[in-house]
PDB file of C-alpha atoms and ligand atoms in Angstrom:
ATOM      1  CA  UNK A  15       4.805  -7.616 -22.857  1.00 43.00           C
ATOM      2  CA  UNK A  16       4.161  -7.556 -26.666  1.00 47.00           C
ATOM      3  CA  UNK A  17       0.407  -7.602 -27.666  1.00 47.00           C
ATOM      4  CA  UNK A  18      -0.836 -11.076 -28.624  1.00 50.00           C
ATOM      5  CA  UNK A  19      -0.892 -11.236 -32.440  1.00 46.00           C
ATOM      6  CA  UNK A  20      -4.875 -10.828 -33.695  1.00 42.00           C
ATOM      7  CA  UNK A  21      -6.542 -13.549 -35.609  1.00 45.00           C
ATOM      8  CA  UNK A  22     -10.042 -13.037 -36.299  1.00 42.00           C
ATOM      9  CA  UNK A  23     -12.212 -14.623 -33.741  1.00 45.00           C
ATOM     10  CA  UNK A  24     -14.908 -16.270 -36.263  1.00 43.00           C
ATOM     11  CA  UNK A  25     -11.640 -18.184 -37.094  1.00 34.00           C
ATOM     12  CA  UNK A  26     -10.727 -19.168 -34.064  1.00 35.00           C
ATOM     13  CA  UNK A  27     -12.858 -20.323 -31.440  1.00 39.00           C
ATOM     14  CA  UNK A  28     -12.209 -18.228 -27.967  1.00 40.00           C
ATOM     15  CA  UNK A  29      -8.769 -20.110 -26.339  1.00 44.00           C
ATOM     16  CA  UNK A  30      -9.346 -22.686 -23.452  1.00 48.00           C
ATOM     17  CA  UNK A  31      -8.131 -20.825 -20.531  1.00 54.00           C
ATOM     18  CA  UNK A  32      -4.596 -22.763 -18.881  1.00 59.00           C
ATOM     19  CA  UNK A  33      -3.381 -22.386 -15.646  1.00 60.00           C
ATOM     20  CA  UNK A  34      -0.476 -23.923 -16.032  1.00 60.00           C
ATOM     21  CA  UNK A  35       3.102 -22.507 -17.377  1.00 67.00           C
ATOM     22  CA  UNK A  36       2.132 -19.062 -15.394  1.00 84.00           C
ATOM     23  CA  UNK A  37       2.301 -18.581 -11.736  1.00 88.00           C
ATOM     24  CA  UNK A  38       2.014 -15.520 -10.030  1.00 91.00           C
ATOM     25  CA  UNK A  39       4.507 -13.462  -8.455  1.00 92.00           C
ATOM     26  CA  UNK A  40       5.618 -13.449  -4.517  1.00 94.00           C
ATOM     27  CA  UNK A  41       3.529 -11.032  -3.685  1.00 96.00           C
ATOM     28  CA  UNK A  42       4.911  -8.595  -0.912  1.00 95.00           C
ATOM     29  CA  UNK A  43       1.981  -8.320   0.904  1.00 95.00           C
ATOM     30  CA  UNK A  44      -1.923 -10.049   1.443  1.00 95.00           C
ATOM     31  CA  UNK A  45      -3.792 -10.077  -2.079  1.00 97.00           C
ATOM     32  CA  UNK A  46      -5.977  -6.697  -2.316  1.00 98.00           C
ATOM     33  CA  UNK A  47      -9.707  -7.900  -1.871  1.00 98.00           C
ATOM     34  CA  UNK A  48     -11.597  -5.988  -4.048  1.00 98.00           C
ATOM     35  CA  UNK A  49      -9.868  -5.414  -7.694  1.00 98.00           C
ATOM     36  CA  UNK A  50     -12.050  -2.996  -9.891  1.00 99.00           C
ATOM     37  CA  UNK A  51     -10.938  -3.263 -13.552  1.00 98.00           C
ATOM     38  CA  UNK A  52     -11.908  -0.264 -16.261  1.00 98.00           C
ATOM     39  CA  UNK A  53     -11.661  -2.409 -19.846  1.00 98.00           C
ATOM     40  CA  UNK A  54     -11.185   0.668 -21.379  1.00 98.00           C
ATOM     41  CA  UNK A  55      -9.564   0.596 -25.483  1.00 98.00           C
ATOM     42  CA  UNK A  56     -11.328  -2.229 -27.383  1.00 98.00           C
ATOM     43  CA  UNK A  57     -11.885   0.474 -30.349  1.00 98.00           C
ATOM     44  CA  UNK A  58      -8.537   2.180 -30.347  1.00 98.00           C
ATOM     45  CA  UNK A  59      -7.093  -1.013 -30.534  1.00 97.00           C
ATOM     46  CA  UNK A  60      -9.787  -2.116 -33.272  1.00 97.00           C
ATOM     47  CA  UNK A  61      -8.889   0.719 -35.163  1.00 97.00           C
ATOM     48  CA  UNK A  62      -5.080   0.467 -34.800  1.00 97.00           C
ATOM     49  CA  UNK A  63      -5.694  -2.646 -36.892  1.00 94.00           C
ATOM     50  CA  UNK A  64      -7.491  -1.094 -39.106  1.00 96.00           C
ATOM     51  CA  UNK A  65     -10.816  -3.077 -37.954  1.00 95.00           C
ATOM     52  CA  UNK A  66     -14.364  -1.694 -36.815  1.00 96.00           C
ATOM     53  CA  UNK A  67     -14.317  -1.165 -33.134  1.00 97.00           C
ATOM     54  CA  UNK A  68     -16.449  -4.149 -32.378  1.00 96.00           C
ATOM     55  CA  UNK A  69     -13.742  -6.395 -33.150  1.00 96.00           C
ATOM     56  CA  UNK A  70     -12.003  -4.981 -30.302  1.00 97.00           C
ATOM     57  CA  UNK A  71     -14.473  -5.837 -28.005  1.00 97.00           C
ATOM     58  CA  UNK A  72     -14.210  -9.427 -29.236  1.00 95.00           C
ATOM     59  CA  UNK A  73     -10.944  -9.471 -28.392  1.00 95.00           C
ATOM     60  CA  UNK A  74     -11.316  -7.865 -25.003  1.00 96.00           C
ATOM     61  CA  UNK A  75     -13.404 -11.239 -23.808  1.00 94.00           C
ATOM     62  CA  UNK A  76     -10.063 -13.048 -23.672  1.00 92.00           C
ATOM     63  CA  UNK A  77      -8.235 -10.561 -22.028  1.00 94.00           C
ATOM     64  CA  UNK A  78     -11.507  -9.975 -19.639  1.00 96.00           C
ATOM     65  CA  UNK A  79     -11.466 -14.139 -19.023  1.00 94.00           C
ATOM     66  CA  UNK A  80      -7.389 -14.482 -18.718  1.00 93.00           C
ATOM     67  CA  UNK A  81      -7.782 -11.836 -16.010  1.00 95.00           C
ATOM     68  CA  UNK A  82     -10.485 -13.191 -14.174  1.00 95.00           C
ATOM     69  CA  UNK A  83      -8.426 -16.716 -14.168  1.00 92.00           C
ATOM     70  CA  UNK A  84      -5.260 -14.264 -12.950  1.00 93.00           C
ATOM     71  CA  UNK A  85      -7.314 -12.738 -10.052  1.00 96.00           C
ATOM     72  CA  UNK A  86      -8.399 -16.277  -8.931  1.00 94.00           C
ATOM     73  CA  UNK A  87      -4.755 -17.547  -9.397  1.00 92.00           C
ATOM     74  CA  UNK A  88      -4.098 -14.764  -7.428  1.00 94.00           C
ATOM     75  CA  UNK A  89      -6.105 -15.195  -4.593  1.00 95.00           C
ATOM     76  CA  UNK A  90      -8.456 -11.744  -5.268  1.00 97.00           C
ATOM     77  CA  UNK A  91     -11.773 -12.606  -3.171  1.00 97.00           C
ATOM     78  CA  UNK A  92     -13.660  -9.498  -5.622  1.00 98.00           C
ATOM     79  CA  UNK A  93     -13.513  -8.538  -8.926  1.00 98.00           C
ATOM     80  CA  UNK A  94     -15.634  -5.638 -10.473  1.00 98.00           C
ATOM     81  CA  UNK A  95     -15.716  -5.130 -14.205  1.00 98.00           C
ATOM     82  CA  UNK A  96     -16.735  -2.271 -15.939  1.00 98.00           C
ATOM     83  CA  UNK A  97     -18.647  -3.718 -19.272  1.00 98.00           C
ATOM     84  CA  UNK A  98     -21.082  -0.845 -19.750  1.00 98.00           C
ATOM     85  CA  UNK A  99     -21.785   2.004 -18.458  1.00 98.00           C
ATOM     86  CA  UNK A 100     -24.993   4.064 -18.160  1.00 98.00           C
ATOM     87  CA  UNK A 101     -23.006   6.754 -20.358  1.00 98.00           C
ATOM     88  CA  UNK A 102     -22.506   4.103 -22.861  1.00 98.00           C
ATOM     89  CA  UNK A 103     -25.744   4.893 -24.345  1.00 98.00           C
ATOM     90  CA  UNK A 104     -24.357   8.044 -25.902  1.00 98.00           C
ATOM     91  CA  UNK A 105     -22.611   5.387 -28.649  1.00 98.00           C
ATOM     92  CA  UNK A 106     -23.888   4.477 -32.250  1.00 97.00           C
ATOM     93  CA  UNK A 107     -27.125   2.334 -32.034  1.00 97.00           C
ATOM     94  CA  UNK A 108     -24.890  -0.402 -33.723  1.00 96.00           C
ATOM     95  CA  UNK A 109     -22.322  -0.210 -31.237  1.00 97.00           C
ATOM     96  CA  UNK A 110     -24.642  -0.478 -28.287  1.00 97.00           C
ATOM     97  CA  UNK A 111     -26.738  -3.142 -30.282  1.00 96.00           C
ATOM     98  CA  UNK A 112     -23.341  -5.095 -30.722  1.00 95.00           C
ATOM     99  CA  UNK A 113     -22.301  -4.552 -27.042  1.00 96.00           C
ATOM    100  CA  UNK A 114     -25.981  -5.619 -25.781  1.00 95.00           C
ATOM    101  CA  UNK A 115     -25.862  -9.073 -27.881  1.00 93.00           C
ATOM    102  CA  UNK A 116     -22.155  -9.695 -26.813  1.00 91.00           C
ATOM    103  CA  UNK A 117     -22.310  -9.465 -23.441  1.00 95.00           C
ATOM    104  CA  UNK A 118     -25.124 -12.581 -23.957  1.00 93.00           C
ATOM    105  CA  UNK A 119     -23.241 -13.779 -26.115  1.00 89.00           C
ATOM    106  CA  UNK A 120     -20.013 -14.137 -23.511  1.00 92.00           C
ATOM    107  CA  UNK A 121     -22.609 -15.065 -20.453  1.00 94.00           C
ATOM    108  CA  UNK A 122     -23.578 -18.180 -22.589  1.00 91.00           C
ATOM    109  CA  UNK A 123     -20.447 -19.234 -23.529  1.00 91.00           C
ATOM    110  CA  UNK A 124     -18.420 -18.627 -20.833  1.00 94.00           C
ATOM    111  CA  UNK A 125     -20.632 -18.862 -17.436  1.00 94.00           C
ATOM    112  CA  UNK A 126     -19.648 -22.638 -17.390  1.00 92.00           C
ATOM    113  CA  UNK A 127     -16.469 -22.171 -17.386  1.00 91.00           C
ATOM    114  CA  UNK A 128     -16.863 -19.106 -14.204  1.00 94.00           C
ATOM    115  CA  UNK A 129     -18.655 -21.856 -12.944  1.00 94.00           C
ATOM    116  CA  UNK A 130     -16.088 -24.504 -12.855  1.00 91.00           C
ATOM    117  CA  UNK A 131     -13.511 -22.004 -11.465  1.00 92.00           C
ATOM    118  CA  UNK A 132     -15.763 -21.657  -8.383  1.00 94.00           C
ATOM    119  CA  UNK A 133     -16.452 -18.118  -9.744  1.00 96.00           C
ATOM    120  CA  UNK A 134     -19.597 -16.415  -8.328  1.00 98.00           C
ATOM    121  CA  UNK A 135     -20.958 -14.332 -10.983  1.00 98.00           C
ATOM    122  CA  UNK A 136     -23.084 -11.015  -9.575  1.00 98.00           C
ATOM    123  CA  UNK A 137     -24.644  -8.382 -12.043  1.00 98.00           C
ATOM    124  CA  UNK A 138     -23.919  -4.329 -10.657  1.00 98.00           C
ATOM    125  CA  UNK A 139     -26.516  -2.477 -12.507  1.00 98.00           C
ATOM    126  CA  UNK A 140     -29.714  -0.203 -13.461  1.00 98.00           C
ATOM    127  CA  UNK A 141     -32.750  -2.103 -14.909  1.00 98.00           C
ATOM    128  CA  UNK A 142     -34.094   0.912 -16.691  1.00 97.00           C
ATOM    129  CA  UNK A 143     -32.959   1.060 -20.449  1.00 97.00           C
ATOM    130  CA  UNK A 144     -31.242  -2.363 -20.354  1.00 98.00           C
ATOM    131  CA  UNK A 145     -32.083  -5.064 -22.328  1.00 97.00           C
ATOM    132  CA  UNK A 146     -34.323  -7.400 -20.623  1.00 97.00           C
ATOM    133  CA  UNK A 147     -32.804 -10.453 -22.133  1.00 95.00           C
ATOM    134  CA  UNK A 148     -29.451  -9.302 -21.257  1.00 97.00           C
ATOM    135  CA  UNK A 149     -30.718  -9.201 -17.746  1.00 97.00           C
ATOM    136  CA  UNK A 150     -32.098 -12.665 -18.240  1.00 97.00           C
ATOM    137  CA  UNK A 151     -29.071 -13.953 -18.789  1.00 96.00           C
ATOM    138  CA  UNK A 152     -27.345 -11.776 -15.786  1.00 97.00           C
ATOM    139  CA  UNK A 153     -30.077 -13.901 -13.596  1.00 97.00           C
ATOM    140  CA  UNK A 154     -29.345 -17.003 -15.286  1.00 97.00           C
ATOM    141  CA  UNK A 155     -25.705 -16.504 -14.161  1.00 97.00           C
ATOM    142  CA  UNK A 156     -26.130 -15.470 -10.925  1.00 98.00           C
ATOM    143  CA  UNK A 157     -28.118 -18.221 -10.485  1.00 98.00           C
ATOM    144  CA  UNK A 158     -25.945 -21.085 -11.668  1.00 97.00           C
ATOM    145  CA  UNK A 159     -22.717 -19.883  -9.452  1.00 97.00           C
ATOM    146  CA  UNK A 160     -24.656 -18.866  -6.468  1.00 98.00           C
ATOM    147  CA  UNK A 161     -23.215 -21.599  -4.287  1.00 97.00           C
ATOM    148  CA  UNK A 162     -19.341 -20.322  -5.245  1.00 97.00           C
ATOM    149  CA  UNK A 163     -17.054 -19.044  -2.831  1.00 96.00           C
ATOM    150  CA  UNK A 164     -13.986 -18.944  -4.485  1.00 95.00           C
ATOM    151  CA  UNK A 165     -13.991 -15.003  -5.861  1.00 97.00           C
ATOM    152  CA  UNK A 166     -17.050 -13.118  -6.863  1.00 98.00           C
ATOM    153  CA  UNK A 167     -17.334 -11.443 -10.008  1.00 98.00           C
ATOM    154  CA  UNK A 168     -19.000  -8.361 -10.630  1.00 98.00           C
ATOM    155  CA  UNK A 169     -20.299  -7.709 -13.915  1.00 98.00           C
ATOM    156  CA  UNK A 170     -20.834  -3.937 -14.014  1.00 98.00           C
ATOM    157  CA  UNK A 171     -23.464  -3.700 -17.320  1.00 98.00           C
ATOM    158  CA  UNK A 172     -25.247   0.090 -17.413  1.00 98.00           C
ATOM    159  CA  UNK A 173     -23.662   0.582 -14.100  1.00 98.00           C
ATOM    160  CA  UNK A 174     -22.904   4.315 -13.141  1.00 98.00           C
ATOM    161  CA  UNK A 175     -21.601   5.187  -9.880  1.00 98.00           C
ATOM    162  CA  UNK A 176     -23.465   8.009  -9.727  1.00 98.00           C
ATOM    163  CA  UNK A 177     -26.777   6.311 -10.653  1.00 98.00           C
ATOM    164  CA  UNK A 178     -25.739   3.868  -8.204  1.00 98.00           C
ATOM    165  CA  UNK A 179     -25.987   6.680  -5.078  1.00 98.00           C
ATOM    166  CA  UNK A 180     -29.465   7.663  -6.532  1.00 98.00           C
ATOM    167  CA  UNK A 181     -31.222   4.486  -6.568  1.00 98.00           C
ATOM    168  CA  UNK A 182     -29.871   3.849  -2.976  1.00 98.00           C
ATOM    169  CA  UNK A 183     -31.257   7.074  -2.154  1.00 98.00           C
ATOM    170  CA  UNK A 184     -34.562   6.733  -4.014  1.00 98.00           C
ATOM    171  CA  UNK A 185     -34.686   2.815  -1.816  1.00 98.00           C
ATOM    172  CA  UNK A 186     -33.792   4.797   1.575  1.00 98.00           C
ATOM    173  CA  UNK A 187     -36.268   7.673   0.705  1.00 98.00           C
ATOM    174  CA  UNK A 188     -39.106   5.083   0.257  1.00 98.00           C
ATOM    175  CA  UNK A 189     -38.382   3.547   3.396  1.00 98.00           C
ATOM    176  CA  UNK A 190     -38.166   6.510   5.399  1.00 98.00           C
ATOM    177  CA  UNK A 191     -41.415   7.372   3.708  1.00 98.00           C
ATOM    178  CA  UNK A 192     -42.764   3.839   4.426  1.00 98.00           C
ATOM    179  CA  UNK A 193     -41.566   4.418   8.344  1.00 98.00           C
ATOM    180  CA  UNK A 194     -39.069   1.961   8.313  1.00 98.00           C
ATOM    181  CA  UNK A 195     -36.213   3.911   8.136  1.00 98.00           C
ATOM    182  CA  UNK A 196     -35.142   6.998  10.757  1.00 98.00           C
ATOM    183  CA  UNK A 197     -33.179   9.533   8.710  1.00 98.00           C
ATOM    184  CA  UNK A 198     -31.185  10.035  11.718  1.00 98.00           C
ATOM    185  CA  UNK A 199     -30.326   6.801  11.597  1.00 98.00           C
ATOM    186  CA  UNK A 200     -29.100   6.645   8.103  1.00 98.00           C
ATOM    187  CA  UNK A 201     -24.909   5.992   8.090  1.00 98.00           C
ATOM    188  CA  UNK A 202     -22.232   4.972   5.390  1.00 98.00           C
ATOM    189  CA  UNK A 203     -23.284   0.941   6.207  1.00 97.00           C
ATOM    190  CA  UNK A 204     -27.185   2.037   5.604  1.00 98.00           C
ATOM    191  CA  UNK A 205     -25.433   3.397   1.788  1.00 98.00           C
ATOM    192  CA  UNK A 206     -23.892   0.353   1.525  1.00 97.00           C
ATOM    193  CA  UNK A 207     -26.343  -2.031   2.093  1.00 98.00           C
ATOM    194  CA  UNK A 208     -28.817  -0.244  -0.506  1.00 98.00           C
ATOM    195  CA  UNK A 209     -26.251  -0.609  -3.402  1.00 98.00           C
ATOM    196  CA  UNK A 210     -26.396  -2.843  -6.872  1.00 98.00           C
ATOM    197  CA  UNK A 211     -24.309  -5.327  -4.688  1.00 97.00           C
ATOM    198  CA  UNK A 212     -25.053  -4.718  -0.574  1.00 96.00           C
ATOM    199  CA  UNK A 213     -21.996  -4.673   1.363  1.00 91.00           C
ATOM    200  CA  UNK A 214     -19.736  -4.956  -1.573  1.00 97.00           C
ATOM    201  CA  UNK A 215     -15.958  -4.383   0.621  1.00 98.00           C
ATOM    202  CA  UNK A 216     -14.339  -1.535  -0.666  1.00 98.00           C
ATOM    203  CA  UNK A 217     -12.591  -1.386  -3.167  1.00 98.00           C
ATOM    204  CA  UNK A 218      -8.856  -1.560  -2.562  1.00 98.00           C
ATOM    205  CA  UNK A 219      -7.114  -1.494  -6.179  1.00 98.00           C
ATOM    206  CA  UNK A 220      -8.545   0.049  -9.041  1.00 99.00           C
ATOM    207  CA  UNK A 221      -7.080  -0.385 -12.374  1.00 99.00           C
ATOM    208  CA  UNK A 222      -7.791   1.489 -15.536  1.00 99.00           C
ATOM    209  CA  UNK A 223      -6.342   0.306 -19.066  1.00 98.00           C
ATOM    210  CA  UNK A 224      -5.918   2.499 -22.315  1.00 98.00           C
ATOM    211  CA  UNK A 225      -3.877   5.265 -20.676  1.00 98.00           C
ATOM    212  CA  UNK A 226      -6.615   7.656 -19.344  1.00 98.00           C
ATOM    213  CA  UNK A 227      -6.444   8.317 -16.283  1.00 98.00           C
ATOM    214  CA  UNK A 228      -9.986   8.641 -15.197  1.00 98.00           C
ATOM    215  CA  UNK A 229     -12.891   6.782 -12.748  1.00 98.00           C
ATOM    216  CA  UNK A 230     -15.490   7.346 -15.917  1.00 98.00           C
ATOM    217  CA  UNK A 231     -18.230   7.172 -13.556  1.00 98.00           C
ATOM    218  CA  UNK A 232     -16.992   3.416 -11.795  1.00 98.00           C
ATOM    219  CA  UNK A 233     -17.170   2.297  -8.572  1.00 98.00           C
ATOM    220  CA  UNK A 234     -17.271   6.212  -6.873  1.00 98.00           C
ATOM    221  CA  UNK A 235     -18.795   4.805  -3.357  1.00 98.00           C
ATOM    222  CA  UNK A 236     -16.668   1.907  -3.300  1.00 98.00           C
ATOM    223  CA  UNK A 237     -13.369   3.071  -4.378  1.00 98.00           C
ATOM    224  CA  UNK A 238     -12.955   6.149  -1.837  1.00 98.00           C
ATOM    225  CA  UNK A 239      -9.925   4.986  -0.354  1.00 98.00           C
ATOM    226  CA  UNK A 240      -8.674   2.770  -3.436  1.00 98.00           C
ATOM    227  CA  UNK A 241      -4.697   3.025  -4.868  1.00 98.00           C
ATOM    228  CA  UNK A 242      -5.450   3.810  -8.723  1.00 98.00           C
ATOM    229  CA  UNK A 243      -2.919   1.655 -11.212  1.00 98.00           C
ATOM    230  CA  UNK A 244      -3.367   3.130 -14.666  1.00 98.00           C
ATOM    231  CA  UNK A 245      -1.993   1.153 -17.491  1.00 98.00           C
ATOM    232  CA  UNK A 246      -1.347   2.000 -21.146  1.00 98.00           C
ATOM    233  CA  UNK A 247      -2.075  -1.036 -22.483  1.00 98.00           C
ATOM    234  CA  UNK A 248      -4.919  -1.299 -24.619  1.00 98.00           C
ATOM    235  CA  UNK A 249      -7.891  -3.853 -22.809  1.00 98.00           C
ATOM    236  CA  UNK A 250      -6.824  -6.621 -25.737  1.00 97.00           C
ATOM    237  CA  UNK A 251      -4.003  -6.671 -25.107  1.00 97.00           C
ATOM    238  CA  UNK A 252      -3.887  -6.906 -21.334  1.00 97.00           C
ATOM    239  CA  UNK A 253      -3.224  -9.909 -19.541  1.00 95.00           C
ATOM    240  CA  UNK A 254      -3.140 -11.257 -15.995  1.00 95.00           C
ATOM    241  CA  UNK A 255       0.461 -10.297 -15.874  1.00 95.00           C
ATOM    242  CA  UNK A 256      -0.700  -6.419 -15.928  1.00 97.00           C
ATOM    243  CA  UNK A 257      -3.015  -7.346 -13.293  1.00 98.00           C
ATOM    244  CA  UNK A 258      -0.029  -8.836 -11.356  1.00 97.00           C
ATOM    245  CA  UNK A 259       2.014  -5.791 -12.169  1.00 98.00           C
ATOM    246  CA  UNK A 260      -0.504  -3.863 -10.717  1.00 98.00           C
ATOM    247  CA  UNK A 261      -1.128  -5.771  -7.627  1.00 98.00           C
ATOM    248  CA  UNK A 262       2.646  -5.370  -6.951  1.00 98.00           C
ATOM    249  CA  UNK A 263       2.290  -1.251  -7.432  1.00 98.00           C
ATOM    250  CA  UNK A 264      -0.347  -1.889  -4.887  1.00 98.00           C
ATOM    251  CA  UNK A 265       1.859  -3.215  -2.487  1.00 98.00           C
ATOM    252  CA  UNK A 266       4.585  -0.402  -2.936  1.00 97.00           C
ATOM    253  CA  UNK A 267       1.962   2.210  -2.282  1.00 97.00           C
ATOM    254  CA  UNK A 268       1.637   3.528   1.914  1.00 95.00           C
ATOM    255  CA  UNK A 269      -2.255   3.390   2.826  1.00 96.00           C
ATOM    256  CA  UNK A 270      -2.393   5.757   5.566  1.00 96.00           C
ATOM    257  CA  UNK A 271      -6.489   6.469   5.305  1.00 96.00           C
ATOM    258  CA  UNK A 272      -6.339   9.778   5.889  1.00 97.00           C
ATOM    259  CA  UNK A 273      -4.187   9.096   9.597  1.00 97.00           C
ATOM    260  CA  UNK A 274      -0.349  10.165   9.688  1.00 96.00           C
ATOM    261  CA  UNK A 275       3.071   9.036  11.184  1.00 93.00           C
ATOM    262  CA  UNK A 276       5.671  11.467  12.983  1.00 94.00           C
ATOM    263  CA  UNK A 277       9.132  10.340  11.224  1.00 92.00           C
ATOM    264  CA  UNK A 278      11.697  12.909  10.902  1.00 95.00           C
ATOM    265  CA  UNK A 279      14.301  11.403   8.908  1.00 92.00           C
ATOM    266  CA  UNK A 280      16.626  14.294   9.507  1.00 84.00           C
TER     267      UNK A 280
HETATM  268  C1  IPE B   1     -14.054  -0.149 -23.431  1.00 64.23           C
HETATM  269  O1  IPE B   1     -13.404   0.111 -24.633  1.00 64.23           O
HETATM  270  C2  IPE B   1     -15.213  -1.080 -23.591  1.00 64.23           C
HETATM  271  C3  IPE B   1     -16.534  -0.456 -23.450  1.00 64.23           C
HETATM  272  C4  IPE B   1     -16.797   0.770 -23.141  1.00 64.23           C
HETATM  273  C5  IPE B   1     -17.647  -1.335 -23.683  1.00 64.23           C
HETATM  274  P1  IPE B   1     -13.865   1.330 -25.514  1.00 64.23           P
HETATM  275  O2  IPE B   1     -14.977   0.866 -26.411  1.00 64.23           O
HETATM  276  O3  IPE B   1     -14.184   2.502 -24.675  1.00 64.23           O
HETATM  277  O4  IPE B   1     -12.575   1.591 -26.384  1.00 64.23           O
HETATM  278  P2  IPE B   1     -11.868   2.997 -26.645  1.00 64.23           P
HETATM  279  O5  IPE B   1     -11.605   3.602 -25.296  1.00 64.23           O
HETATM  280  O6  IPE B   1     -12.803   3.792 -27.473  1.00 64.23           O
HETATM  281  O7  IPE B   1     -10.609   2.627 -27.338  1.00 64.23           O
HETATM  282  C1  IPE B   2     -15.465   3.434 -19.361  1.00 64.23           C
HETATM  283  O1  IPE B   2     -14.872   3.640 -20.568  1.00 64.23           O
HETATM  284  C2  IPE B   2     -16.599   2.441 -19.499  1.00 64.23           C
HETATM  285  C3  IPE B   2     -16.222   1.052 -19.689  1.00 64.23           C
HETATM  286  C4  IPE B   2     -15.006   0.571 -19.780  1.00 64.23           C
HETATM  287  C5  IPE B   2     -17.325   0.140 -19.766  1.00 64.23           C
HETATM  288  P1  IPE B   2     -15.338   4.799 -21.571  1.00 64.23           P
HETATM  289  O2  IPE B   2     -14.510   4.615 -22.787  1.00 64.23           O
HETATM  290  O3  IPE B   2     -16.803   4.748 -21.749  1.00 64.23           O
HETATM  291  O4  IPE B   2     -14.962   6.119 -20.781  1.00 64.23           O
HETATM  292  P2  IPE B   2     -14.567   7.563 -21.311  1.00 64.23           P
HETATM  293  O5  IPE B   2     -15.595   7.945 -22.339  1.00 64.23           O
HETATM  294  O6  IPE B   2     -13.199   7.439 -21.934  1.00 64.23           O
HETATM  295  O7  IPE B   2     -14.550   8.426 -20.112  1.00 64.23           O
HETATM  296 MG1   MG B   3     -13.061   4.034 -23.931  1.00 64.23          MG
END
């Protein structure tokens, strides 16, 4: 696949999403339910064209949207994307600035459009440090698509997996405290249910672009038993046909959960 060519997006308006012309693939097996996507090398590729790095997040909303619209094609029930994590803070001020006013930015323009695909938008996320009108608009969008069942969409903004754990601890702790919680009772559904998203279904294929291979902090509850695809494309320049590509490694890969089969082959 040869990386779409790069106009600059004040030029261009963002591209209407088609569905038609691109089907996708006979799958070998069910759909995994719950995709989690890393959109990991806006800057490299920004700075492969010799362009600040915020242009490459720019460019990453239409590969973010034309795999959303590949997922649903699909038949994916759950998609998680990683937008921001709580380690993104470490960036320049401008950067995070940028990447604060963006993600608004792509919530107003595009939550329509989620909204038409019978996408249910859900925000995975800590409230302290980010901005409150980027939560605002989070709301706005949850709001809107509540009533969607076609696939929801997880919007991971300062999400850390690890943070994720301590908040559902700090919630259980105050409700043990409170006496409405037995520790003894406390099992992997009580952890679930206390996450950003309660009872989010594990995740089954994780997918990291930009060639590292690496969880950078996502999904670490959810993704226990997950089959990791990592792709070297940068996140600009992927498309739903990675994600379809990597939906098809999925289905190559034996999930044996930890259980084993007695097959001597000799
Ligand atoms: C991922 O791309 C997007 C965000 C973290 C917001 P990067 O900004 O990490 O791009 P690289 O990995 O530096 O190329
Ligand atoms: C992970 O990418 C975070 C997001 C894609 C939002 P990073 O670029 O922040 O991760 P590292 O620094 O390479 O581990
Ligand atoms: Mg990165």
């Amino acid at each position: 696949m040869s990386p779409k060519p790069y106009t600059h997006p004040d030029a261009v308006p963002f591209k209407p999403l088609d569905w038609t012309g691109l089907e996708p693939p006979r799958f070998a097996g069910p759909v995994p339910n719950h995709v989690a996507v890393v959109m990991d090398g806006n800057g490299r590729w920004a700075n492969k064209q010799g362009l600040p790095r915020t242009e490459g997040h720019r460019v990453g909303v239409d590969a973010m949207l034309d795999v959303i619209a590949g997922a649903v094609q699909a038949g994916v029930k759950h998609l998680s994307v990683y937008a921001f994590s709580t380690e993104n803070w470490k960036r320049s001020p401008a950067e995070v600035r940028f990447l604060m006013g963006f993600n608004r930015e792509v919530l107003h323009r595009h939550r329509d459009q989620l909204n038409e695909w019978g996408v249910r938008v859900r925000w995975a996320g800590r409230r302290p440090k980010l901005w409150g009108s980027v939560i605002k608009d989070l709301e706005a969008a949850e709001r809107l698509t509540r009533e969607n069942t076609t696939m929801t969409l997880q919007m991971c903004i300062n999400y850390g997996g690890r943070w994720e754990v301590v908040d559902a601890m700090r919630e259980m702790a105050e409700e043990v405290a409170a006496g409405r919680l037995r520790p003894s009772a406390i099992s992997e559904k009580t952890i679930a249910r206390h996450l950003y998203v309660p009872n989010l279904p594990d995740v089954d294929l994780f997918i990291r672009s930009g060639g590292e291979q690496r969880t950078s902090n996502f999904m670490l509850w959810e993704s226990a038993y997950a089959e990791m695809v990592f792709d070297d494309a940068l996140w600009p320049e992927f498309t739903r046909e990675n994600l379809w590509r990597a939906i098809q490694l999925f289905h190559a890969r034996d999930r044996r959960y930890g259980g084993a089969v007695d097959k001597p082959t000799a």
